CSV table of C-alpha atoms and ligand atoms in Angstrom, one decimal:
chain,number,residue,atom,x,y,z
A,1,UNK,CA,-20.2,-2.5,26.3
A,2,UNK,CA,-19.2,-0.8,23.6
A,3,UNK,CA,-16.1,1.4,23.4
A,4,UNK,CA,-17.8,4.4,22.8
A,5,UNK,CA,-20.5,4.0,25.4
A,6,UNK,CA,-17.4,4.4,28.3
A,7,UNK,CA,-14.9,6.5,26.2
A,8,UNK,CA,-14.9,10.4,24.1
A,9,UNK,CA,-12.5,11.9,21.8
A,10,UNK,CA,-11.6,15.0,21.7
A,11,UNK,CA,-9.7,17.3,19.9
A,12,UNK,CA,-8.6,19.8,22.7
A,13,UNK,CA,-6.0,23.2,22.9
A,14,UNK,CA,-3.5,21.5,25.0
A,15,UNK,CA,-3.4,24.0,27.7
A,16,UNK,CA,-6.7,24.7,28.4
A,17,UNK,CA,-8.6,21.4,26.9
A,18,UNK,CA,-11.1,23.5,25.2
A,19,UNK,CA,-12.1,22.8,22.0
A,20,UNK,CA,-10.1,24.9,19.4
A,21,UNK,CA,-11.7,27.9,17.3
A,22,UNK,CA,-11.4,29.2,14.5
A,23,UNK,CA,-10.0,32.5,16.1
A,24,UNK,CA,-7.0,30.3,17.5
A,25,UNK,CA,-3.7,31.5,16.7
A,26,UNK,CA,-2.3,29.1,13.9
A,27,UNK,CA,0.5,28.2,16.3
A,28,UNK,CA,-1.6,26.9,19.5
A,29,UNK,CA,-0.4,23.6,20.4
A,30,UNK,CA,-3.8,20.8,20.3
A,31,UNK,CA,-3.6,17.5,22.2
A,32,UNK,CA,-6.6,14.8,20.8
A,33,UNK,CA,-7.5,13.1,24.4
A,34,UNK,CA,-9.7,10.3,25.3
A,35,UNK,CA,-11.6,11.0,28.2
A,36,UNK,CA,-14.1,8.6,30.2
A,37,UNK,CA,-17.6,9.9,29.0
A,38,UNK,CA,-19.2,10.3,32.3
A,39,UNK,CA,-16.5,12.0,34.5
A,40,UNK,CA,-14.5,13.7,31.9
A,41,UNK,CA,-11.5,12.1,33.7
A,42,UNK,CA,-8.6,12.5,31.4
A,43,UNK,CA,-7.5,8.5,29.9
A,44,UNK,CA,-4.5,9.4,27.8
A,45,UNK,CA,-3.2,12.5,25.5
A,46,UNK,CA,-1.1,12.5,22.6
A,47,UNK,CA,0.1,15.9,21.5
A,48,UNK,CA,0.0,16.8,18.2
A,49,UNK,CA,1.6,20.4,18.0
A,50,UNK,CA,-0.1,22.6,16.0
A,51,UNK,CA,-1.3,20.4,12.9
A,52,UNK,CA,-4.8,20.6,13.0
A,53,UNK,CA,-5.3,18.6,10.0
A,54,UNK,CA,-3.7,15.3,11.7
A,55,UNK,CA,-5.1,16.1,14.7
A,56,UNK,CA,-8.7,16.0,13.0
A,57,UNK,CA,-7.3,12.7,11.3
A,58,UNK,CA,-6.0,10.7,14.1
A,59,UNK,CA,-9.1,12.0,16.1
A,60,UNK,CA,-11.0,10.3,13.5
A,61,UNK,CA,-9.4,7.3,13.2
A,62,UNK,CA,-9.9,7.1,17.3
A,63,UNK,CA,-13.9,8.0,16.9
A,64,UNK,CA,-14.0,4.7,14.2
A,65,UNK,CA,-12.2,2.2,16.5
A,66,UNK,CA,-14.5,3.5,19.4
A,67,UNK,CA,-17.7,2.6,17.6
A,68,UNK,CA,-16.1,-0.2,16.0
A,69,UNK,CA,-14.7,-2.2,19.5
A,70,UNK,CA,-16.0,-3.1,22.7
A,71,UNK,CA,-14.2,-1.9,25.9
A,72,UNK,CA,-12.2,-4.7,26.5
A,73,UNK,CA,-10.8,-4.8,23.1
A,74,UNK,CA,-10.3,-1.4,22.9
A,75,UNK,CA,-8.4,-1.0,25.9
A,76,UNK,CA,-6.2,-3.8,25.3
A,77,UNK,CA,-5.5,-3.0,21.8
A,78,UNK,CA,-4.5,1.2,22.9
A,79,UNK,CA,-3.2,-0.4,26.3
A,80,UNK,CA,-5.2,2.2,28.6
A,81,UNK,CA,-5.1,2.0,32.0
A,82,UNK,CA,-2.1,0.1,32.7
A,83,UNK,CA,1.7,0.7,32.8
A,84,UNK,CA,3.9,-0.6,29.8
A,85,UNK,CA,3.7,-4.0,30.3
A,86,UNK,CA,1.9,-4.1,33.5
A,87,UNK,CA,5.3,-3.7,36.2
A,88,UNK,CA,4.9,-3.0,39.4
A,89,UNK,CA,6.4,0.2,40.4
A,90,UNK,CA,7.8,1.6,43.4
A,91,UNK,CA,5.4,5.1,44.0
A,92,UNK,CA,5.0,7.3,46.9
A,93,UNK,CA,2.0,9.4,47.9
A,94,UNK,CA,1.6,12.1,50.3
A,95,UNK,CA,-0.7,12.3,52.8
A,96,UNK,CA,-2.2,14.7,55.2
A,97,UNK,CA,-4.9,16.0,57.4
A,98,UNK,CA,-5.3,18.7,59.7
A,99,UNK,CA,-9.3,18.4,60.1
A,100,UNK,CA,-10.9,15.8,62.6
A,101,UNK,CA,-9.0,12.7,63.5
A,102,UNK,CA,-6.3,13.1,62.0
A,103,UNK,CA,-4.1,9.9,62.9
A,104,UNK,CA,-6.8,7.8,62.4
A,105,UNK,CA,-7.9,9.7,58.9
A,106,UNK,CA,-4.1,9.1,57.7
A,107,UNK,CA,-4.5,5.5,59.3
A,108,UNK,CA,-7.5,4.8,57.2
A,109,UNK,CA,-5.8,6.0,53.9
A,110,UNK,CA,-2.9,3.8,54.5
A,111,UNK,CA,-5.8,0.9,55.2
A,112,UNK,CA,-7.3,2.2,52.2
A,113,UNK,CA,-4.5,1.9,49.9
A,114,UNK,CA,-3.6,-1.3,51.1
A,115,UNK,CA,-7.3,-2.4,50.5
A,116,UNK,CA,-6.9,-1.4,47.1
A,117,UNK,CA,-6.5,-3.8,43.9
A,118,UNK,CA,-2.8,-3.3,42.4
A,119,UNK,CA,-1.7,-2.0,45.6
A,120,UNK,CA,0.7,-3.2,48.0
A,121,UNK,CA,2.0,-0.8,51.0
A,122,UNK,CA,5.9,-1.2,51.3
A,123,UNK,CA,6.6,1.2,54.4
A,124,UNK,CA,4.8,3.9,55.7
A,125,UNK,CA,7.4,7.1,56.6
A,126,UNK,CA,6.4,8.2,60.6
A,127,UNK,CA,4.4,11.2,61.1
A,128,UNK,CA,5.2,14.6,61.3
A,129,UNK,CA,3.6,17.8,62.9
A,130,UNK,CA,3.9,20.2,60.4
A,131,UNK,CA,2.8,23.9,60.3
A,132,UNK,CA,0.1,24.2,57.3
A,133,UNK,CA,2.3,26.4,54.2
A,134,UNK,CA,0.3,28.2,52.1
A,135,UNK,CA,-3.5,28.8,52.0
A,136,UNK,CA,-6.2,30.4,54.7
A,137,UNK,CA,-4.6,30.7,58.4
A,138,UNK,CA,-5.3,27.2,59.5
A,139,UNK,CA,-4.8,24.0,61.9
A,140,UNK,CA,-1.4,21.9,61.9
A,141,UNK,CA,-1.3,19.1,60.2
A,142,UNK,CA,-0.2,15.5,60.6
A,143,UNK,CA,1.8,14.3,57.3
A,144,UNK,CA,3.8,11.2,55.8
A,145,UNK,CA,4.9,9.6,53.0
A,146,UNK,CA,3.8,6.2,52.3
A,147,UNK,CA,5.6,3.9,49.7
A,148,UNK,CA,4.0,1.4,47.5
A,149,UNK,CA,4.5,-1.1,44.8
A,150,UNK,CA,2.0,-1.2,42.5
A,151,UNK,CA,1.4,-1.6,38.7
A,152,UNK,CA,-1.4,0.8,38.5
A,153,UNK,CA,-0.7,3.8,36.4
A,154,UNK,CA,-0.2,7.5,37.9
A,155,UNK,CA,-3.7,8.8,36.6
A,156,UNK,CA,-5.1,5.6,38.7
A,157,UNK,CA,-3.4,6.2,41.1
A,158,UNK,CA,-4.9,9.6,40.9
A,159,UNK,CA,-8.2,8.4,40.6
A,160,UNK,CA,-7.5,6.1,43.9
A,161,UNK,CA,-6.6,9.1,45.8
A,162,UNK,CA,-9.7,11.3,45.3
A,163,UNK,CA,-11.7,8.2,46.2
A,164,UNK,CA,-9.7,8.5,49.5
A,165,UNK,CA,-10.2,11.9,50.1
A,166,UNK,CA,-13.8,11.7,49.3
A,167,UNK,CA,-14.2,8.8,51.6
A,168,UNK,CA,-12.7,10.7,54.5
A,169,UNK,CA,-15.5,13.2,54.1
A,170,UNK,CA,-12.9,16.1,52.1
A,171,UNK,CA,-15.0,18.9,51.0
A,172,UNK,CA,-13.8,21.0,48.3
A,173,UNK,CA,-13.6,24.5,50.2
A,174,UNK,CA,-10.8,27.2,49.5
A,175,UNK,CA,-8.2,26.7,47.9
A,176,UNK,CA,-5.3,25.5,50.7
A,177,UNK,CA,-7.7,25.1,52.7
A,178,UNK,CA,-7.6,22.9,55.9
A,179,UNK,CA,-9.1,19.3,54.5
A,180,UNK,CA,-9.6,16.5,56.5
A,181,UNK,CA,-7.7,14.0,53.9
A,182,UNK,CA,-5.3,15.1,51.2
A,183,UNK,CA,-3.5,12.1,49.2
A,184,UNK,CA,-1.1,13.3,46.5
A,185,UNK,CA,0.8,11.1,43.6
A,186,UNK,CA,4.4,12.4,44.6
A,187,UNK,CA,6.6,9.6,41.8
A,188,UNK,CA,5.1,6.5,40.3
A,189,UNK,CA,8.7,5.1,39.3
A,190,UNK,CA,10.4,7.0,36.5
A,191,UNK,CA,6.9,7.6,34.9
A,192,UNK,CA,6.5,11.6,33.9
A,193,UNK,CA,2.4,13.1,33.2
A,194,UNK,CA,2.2,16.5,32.4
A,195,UNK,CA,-1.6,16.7,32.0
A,196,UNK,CA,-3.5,19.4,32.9
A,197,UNK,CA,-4.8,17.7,35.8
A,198,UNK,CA,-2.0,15.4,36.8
A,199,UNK,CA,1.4,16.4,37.5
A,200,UNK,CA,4.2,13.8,38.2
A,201,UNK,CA,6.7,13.9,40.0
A,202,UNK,CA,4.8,16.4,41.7
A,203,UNK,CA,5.9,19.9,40.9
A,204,UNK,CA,6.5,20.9,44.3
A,205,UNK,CA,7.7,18.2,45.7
A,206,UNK,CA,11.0,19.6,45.9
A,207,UNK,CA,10.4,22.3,47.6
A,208,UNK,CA,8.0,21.5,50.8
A,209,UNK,CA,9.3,20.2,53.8
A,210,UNK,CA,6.6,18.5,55.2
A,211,UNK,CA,6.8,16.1,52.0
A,212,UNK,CA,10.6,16.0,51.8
A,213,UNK,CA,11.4,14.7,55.6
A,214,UNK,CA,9.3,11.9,55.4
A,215,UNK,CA,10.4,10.9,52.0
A,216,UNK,CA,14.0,11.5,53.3
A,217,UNK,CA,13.0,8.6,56.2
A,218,UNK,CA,12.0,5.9,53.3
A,219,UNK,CA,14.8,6.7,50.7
A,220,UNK,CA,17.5,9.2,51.7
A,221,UNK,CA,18.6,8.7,47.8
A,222,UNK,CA,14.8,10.9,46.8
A,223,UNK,CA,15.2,13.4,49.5
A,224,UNK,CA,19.0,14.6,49.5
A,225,UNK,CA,18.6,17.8,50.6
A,226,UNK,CA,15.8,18.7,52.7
A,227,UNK,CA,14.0,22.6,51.5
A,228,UNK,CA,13.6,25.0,54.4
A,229,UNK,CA,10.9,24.9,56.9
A,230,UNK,CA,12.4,21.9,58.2
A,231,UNK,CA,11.9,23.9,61.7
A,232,UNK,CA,8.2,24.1,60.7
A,233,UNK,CA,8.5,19.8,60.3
A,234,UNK,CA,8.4,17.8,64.1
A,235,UNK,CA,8.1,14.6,64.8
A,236,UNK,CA,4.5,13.4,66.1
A,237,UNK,CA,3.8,10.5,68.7
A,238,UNK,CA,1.5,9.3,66.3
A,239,UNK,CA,2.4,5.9,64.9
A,240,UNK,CA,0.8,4.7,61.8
A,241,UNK,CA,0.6,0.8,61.5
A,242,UNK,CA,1.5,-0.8,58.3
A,243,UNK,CA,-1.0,-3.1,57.2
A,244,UNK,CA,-0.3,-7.0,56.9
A,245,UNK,CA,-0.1,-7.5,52.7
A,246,UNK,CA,-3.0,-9.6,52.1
B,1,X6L,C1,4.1,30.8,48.5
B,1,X6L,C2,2.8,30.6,48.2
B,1,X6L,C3,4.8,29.7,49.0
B,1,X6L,C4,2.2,29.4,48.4
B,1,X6L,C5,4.2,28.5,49.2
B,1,X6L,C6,2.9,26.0,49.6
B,1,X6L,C7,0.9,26.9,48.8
B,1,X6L,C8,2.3,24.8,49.7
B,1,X6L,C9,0.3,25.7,48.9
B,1,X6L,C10,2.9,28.3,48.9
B,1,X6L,C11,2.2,27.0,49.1
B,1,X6L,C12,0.9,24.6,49.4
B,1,X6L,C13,-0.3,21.1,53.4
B,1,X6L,C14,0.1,22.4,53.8
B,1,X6L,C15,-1.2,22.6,52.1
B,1,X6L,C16,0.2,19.9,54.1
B,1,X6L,C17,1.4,21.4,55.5
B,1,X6L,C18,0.3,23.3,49.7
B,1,X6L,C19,-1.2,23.1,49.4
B,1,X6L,N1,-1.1,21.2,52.3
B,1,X6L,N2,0.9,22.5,54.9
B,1,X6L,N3,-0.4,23.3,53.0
B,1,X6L,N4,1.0,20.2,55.1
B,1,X6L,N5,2.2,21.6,56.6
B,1,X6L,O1,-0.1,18.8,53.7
B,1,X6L,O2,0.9,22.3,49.9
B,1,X6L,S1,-2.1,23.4,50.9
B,2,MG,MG1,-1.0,18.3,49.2
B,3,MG,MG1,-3.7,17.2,47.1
């Protein structure tokens, strides 16, 4: 396939990924990004500041090596897709569910993950009753933190996730709303994304409870203080199993 066929650039406004116009103030900062053609999934940015001229260029220069390269060769030769020379990394990701089963839906995420190419699951944190922050009024949830080693990057990691959610039946309601599978990239190593769509570490990490205990249980050094609403955060009976690493 050729490179173009999977992948776009775009010259975007960094903030809102629209396309700039000429009405833009001078001083807007532009981003060019490659995005996957059919889902518009964000692949990598590189801002530019506010030099429209090399942004055009370097765009450009992107839009020849697409039509130019096949996939493979174009991904090897940008290195999309995987981390700086391919080390596994210690990440955790947040779970919860406070719709339906929800042991067995956080049971089936950690299967999930462990299912998953590039993943292995290092320790799963135990599970916490925790009172829903935020959002509609709404069911409890169950929550926990599950650690992983893997040397996929934090958009795939992303992109692993929402298959997850979408695979426990989440539908996209209200914001806050009660879901029955939410999987969120909390740290993939030291790695930092500040995308419009992908935020890691996660911004408020820091300050939730419910994320902070259980992260506290797998590495005390992440979690030294613990935000309040700790009272909101009890421990469950529910016991999620680690899987066997294949
Ligand atoms: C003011 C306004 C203060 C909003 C906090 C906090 C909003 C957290 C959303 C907030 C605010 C969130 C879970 C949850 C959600 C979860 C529990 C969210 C997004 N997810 N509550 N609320 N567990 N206990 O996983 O985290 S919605
Ligand atoms: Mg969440
Ligand atoms: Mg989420």
């Amino acid at each position: 396939m050729r490179a173009g066929d999977r992948f776009v650039i775009r010259l975007e406004v960094q903030e809102t990924g629209e396309e700039p116009t000429v009405e833009l103030p001078e001083d807007t900062p532009l981003a060019v990004r490659l995005r996957e053609r059919s889902t518009g999934a964000v692949v990598r940015t590189i801002p530019i500041g506010a030099d429209r001229a090399s942004a055009e260029a370097l765009a450009q220069r992107i839009a020849d090596d697409l039509a130019r390269s096949d996939v493979d060769a174009f991904v090897a030769s940008y290195g999309i897709g995987s981390a700086p020379g391919n080390e596994v990394r210690r990440a955790y990701l947040g779970i919860g569910s406070n719709l339906g089963d929800r042991a067995a839906l956080l049971q089936s995420a950690v299967d999930g993950l462990a299912a998953t190419d590039g993943i292995t699951v290092a320790a799963v944190s135990p599970v916490y009753e925790t009172e829903p922050v935020g959002g509609p009024e709404q069911p409890e949830y169950l929550n926990a933190v599950v650690a992983i080693d893997t040397d996929l990057t934090a958009r795939q990691l992303l992109e692993v996730a929402r298959r997850l959610e979408r695979e426990a039946g989440r539908e996209r309601g209200e914001r806050w709303g009660p879901r029955t599978l939410d999987v969120d990239v909390l740290l993939v190593g030291d790695e930092r994304v500040d995308e419009p769509d992908l935020l890691v570490p996660h911004p408020r990490l820091y300050e939730r409870a419910f994320v902070m205990v259980p992260l506290a249980d797998l590495d005390p050094m992440l979690a030294p203080w613990v935000p309040p609403g700790e009272a909101g955060v009890r421990r469950s009976e529910v016991e999620l199993v680690q899987p066997q690493t294949q």
